[in-house]
PDB file of C-alpha atoms in Angstrom:
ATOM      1  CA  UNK A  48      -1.262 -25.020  -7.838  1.00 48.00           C
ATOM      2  CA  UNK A  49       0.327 -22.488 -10.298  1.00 57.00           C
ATOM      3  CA  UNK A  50       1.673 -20.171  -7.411  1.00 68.00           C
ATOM      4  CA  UNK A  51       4.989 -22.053  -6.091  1.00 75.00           C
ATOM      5  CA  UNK A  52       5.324 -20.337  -3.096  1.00 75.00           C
ATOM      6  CA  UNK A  53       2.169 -21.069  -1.828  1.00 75.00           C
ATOM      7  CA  UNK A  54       2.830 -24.847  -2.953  1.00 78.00           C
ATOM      8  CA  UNK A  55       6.457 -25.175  -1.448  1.00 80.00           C
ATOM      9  CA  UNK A  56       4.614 -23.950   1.899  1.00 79.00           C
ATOM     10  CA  UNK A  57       2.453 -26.032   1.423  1.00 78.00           C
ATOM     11  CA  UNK A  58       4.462 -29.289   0.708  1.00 79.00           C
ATOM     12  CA  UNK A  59       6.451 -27.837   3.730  1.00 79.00           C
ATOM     13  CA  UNK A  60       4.283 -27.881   5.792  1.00 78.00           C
ATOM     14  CA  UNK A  61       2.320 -31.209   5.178  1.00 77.00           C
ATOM     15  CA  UNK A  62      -0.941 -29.008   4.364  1.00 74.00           C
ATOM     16  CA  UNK A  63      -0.543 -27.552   7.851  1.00 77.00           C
ATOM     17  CA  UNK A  64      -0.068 -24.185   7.038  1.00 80.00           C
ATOM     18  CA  UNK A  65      -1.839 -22.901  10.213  1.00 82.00           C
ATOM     19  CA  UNK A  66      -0.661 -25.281  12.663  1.00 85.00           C
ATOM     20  CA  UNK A  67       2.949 -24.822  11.800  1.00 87.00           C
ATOM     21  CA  UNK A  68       2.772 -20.751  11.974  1.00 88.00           C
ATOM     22  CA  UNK A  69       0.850 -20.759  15.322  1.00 89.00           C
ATOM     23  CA  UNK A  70       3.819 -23.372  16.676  1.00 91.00           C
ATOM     24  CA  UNK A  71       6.593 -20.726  15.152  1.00 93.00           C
ATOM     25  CA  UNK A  72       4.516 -17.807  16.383  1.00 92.00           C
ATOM     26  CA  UNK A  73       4.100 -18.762  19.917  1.00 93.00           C
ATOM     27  CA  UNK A  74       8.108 -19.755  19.532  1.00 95.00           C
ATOM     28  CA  UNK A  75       8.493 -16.373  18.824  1.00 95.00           C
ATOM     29  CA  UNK A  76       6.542 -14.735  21.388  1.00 94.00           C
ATOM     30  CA  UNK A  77       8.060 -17.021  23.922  1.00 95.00           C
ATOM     31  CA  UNK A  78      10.948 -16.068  23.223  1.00 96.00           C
ATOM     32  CA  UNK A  79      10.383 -12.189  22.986  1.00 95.00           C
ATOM     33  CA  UNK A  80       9.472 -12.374  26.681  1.00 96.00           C
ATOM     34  CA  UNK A  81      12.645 -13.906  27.300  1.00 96.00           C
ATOM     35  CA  UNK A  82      14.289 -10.951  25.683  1.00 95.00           C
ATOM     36  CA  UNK A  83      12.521  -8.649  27.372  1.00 94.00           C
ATOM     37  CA  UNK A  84      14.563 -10.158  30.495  1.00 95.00           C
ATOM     38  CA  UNK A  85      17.965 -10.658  28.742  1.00 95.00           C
ATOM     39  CA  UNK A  86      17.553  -6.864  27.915  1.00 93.00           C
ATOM     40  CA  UNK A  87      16.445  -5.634  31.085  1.00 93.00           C
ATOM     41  CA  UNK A  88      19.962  -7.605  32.803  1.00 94.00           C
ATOM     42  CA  UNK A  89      21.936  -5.546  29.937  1.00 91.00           C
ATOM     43  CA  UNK A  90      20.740  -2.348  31.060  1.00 90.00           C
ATOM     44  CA  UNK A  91      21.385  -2.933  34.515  1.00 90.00           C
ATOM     45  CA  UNK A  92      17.703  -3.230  35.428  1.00 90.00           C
ATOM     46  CA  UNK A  93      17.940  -6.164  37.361  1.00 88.00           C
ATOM     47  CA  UNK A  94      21.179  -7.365  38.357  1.00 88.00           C
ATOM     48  CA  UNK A  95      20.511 -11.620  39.046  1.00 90.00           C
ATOM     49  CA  UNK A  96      24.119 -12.986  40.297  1.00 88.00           C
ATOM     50  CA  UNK A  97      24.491 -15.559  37.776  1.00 89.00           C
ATOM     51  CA  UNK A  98      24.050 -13.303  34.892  1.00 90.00           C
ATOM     52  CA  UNK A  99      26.379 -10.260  34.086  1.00 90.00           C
ATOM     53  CA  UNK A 100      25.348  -7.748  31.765  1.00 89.00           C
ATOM     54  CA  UNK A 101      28.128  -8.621  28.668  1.00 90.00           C
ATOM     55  CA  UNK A 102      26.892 -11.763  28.028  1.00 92.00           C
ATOM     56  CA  UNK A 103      23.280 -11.034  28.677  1.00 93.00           C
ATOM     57  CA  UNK A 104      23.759  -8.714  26.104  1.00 92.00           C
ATOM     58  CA  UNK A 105      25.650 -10.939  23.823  1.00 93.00           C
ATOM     59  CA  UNK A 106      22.782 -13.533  24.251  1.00 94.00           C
ATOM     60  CA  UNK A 107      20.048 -11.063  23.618  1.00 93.00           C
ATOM     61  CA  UNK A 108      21.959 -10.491  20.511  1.00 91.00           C
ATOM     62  CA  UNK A 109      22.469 -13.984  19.043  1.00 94.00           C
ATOM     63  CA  UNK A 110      18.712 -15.148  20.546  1.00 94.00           C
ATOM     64  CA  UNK A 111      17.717 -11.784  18.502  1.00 92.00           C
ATOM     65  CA  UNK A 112      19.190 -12.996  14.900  1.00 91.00           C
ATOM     66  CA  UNK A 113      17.400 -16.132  15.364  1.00 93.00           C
ATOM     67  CA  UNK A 114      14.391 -14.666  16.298  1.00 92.00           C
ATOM     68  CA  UNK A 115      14.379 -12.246  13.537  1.00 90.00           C
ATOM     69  CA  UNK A 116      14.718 -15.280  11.036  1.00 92.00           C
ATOM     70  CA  UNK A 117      11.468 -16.942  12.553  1.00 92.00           C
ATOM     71  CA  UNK A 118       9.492 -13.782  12.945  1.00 91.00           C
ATOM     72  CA  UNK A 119      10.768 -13.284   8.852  1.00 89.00           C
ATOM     73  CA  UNK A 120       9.525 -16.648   8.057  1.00 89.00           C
ATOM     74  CA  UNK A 121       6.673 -16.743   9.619  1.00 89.00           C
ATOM     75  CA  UNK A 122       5.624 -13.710   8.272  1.00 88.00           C
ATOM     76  CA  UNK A 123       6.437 -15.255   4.487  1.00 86.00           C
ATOM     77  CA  UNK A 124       4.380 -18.410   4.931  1.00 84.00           C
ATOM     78  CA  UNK A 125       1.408 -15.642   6.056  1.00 84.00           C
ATOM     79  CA  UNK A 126       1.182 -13.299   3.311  1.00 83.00           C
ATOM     80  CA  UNK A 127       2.207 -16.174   0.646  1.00 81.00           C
ATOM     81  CA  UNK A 128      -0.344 -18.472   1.949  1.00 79.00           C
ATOM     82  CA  UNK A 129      -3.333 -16.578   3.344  1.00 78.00           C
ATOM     83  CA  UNK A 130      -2.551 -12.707   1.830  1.00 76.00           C
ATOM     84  CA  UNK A 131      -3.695  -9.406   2.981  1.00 72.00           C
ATOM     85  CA  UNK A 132      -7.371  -9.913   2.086  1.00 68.00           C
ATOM     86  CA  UNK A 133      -8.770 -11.741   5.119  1.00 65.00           C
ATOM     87  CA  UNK A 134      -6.291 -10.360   7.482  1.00 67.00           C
ATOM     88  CA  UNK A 135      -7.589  -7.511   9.054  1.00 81.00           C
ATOM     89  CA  UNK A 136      -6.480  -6.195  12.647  1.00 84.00           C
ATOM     90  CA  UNK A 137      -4.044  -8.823  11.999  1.00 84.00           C
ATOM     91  CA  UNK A 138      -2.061  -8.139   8.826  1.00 85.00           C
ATOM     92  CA  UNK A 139      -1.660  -4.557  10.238  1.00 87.00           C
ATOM     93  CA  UNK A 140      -0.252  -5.461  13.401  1.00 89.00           C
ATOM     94  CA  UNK A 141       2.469  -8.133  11.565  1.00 87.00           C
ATOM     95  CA  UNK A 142       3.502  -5.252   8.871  1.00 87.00           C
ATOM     96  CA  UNK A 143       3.983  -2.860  11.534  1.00 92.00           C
ATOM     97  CA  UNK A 144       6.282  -5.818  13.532  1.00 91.00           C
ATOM     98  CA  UNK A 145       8.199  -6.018  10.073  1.00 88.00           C
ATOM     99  CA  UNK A 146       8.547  -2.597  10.425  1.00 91.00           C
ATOM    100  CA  UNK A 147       9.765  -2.014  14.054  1.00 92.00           C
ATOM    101  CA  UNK A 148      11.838  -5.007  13.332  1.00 88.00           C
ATOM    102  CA  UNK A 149      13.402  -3.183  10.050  1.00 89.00           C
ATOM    103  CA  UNK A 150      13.792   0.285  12.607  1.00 91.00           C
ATOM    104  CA  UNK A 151      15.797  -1.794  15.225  1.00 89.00           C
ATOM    105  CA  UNK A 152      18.165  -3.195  13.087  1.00 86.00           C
ATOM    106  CA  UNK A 153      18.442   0.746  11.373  1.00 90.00           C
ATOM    107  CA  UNK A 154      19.308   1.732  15.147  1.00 89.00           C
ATOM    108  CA  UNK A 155      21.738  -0.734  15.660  1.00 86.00           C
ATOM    109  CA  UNK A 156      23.871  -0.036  12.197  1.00 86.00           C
ATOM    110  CA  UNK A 157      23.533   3.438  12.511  1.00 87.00           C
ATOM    111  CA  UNK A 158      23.297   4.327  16.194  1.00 80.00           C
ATOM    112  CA  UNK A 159      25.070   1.817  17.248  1.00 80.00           C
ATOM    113  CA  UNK A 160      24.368  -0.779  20.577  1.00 76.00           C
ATOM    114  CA  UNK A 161      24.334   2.429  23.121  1.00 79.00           C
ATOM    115  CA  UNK A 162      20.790   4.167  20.613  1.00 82.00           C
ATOM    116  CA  UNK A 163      19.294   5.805  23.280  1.00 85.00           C
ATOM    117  CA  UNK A 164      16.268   4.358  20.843  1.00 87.00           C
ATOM    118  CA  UNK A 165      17.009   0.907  20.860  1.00 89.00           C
ATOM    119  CA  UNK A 166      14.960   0.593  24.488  1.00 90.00           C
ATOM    120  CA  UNK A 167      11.372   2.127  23.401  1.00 92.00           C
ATOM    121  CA  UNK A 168      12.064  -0.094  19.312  1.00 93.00           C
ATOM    122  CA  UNK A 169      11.869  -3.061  21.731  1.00 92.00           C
ATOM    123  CA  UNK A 170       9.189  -2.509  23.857  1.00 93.00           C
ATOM    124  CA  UNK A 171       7.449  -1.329  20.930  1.00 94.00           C
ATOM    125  CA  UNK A 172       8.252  -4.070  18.761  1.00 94.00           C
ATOM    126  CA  UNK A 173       7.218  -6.829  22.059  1.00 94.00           C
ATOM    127  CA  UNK A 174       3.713  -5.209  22.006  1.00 95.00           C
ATOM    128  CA  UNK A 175       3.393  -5.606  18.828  1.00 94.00           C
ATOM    129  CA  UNK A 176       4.385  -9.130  18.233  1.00 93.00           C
ATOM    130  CA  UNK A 177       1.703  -9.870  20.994  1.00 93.00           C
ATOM    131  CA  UNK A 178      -0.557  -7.766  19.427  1.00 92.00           C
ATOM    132  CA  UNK A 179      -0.117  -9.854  16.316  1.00 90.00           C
ATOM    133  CA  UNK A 180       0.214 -13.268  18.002  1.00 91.00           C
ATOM    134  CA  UNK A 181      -3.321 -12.811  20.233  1.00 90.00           C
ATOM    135  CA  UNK A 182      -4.989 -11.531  16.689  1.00 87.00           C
ATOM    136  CA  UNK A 183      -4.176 -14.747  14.936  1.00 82.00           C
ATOM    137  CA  UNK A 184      -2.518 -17.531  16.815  1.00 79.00           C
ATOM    138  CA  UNK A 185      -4.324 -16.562  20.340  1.00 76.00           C
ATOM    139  CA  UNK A 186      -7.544 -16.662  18.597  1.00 74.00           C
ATOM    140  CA  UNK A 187      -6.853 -20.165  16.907  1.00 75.00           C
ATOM    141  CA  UNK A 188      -5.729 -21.673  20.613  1.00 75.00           C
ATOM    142  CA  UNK A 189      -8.944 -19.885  21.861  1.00 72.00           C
ATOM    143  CA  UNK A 190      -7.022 -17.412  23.792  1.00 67.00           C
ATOM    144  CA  UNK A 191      -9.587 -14.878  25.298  1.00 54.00           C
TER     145      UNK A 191
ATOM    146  CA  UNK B 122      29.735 -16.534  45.536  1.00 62.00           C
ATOM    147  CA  UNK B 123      31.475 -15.344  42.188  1.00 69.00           C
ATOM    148  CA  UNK B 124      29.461 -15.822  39.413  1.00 71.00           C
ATOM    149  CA  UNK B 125      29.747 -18.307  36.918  1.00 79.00           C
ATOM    150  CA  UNK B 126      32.866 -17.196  33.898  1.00 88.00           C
ATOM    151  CA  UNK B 127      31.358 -15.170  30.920  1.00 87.00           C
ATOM    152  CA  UNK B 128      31.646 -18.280  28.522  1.00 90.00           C
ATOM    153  CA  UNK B 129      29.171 -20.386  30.886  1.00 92.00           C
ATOM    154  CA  UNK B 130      26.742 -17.010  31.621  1.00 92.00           C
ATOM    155  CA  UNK B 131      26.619 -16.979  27.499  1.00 93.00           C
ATOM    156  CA  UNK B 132      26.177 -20.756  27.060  1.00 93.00           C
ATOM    157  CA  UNK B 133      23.436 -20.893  29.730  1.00 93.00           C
ATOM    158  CA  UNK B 134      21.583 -18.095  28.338  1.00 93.00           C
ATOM    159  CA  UNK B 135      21.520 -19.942  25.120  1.00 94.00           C
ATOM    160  CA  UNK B 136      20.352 -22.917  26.136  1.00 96.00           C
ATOM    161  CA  UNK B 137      17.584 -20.986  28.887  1.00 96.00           C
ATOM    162  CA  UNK B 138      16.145 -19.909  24.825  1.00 95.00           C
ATOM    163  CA  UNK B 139      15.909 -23.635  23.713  1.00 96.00           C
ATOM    164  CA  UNK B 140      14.008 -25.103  26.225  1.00 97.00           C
ATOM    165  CA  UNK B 141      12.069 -22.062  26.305  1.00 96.00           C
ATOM    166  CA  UNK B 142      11.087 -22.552  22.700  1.00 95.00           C
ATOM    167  CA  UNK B 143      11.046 -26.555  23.534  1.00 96.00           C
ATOM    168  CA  UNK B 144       8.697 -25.800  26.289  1.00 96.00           C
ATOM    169  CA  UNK B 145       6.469 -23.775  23.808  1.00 94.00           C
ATOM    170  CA  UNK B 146       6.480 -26.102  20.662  1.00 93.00           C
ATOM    171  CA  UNK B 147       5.214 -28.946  23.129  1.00 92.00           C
ATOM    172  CA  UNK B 148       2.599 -26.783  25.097  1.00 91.00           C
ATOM    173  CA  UNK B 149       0.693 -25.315  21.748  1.00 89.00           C
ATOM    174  CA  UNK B 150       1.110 -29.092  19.763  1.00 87.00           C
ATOM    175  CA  UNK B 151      -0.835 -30.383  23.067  1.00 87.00           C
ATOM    176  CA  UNK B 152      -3.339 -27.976  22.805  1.00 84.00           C
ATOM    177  CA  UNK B 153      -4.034 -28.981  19.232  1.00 79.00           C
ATOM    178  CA  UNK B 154      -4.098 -32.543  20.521  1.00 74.00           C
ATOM    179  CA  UNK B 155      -4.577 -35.922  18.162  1.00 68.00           C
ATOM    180  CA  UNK B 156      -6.624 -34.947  15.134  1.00 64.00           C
ATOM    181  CA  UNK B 157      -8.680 -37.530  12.912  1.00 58.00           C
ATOM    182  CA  UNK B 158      -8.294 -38.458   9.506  1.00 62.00           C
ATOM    183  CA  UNK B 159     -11.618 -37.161   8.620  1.00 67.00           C
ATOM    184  CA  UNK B 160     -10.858 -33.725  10.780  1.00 71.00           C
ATOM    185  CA  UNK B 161      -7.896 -33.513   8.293  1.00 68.00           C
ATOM    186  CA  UNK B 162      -9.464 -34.236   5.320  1.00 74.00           C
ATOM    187  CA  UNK B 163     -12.087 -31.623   5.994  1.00 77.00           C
ATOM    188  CA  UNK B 164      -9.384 -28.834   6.957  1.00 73.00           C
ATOM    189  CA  UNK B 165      -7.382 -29.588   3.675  1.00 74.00           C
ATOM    190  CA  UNK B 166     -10.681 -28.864   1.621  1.00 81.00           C
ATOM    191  CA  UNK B 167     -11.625 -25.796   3.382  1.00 81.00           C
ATOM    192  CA  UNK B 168      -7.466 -25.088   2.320  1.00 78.00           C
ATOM    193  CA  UNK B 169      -8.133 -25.787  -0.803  1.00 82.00           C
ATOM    194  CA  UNK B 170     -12.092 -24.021  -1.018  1.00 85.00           C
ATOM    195  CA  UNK B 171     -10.178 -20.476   0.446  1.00 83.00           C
ATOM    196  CA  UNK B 172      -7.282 -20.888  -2.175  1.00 83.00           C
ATOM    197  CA  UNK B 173     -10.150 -21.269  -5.488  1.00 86.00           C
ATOM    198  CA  UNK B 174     -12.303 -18.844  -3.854  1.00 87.00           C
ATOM    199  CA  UNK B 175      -8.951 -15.936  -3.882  1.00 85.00           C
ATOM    200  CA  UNK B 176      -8.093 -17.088  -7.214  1.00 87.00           C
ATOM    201  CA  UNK B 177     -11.298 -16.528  -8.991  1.00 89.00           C
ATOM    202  CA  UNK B 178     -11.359 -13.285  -6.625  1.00 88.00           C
ATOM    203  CA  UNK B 179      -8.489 -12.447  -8.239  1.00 87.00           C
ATOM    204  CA  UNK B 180      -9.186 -13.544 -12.059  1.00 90.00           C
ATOM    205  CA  UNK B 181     -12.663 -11.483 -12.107  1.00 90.00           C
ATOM    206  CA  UNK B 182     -10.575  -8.743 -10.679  1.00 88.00           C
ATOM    207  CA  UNK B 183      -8.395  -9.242 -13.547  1.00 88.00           C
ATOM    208  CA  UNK B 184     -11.067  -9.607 -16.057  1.00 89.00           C
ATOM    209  CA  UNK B 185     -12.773  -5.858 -14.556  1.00 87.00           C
ATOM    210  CA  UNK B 186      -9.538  -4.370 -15.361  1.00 86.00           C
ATOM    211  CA  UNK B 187      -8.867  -5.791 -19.054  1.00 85.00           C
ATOM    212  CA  UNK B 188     -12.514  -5.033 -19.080  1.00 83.00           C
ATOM    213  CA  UNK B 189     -11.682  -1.100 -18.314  1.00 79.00           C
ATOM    214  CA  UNK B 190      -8.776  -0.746 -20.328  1.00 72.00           C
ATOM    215  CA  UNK B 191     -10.514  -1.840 -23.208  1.00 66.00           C
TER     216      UNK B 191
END
């Protein structure tokens, strides 16, 4: 294999390529519902009484970075494994996630935490990720 | 009841994610459920078919552009 990305995922991956990404994917989704929660505590939204708003915040924060790692990665292993050609619906709807991912972090470093934008970048960015999770992952698990 | 001190709200939350994305790595590696040798064998080819097929994709593409410089 003379393209050593492709082969690191590979040897990575045990020749699993697929299987691995729809486990990280579905990791990642998982866990973007959970944010949706942790950010709707933040705001004030919903007010549980075991969970104040600082540390929701500070968890939707540090669950975030990790997130943003995995959704990175996965997205890596995609385009250096499979590429754009056979993507379709799908390869849009991951560069536009890489995208709204890139525009959140822009709101946060220049806007700061309070970006009246930082709301509608998230719910934007949680459609999408679904979007691109039921266009490759949901159709592999035979998600209708 | 006064809720729990930030610390524990923080280190909850944290640990809420993990078993959230423990709960999810188990549920999707059930669905794929035990796969045979053969099953295997059959998936790395059709790997290996889609990677040949892109590369010769990609070296006629190659070729039709030396081929239009020239």
């Amino acid at each position: 294999m003379d393209r050593p990305v492709e082969g690191l995922i590979d040897d990575l991956t045990r020749g699993n390529v697929t299987e691995v990404k729809v486990v990280l994917a579905s990791v990642v989704l998982a866990l973007a519902v959970y944010q949706l929660v942790l950010a709707a505590v933040s705001y004030g939204k919903v007010r549980p009484r075991f969970l104040e708003s600082g540390p929701a915040t500070w968890a939707h924060r540090a669950i975030g970075d990790a997130l943003l790692v995995l959704a990175v990665a996965v997205a890596v292993a995609c385009i250096a494994f499979y590429g754009f050609e056979e993507g379709g619906a799908h390869a849009v709807f991951g560069c536009l996630v890489l995208g709204a991912l890139a525009a959140k972090v822009l709101a946060v470093r220049v806007g700061g935490s309070s970006s009246p934008l930082l709301p509608w970048i998230g719910i934007a960015l949680f459609g999408l990720l679904a979007a691109t999770w039921l266009t490759s992952a949901g159709d592999f698990l035979g998600v209708e | 009841m006064r809720p729990p001190s930030q610390m524990i709200q923080i280190v909850g939350s944290i640990l809420v994610a993990l078993v959230i994305a423990a709960v999810a790595v188990a549920v999707v590696t059930a669905h794929f459920g035990p796969t045979s040798t053969a099953k295997l064998e059959a998936r790395e080819d059709a790997i290996d078919a889609r990677i040949d097929a892109r590369e010769e994709r990609r070296d006629a593409a190659e070729e039709r552009r030396e081929d239009g410089e020239d």
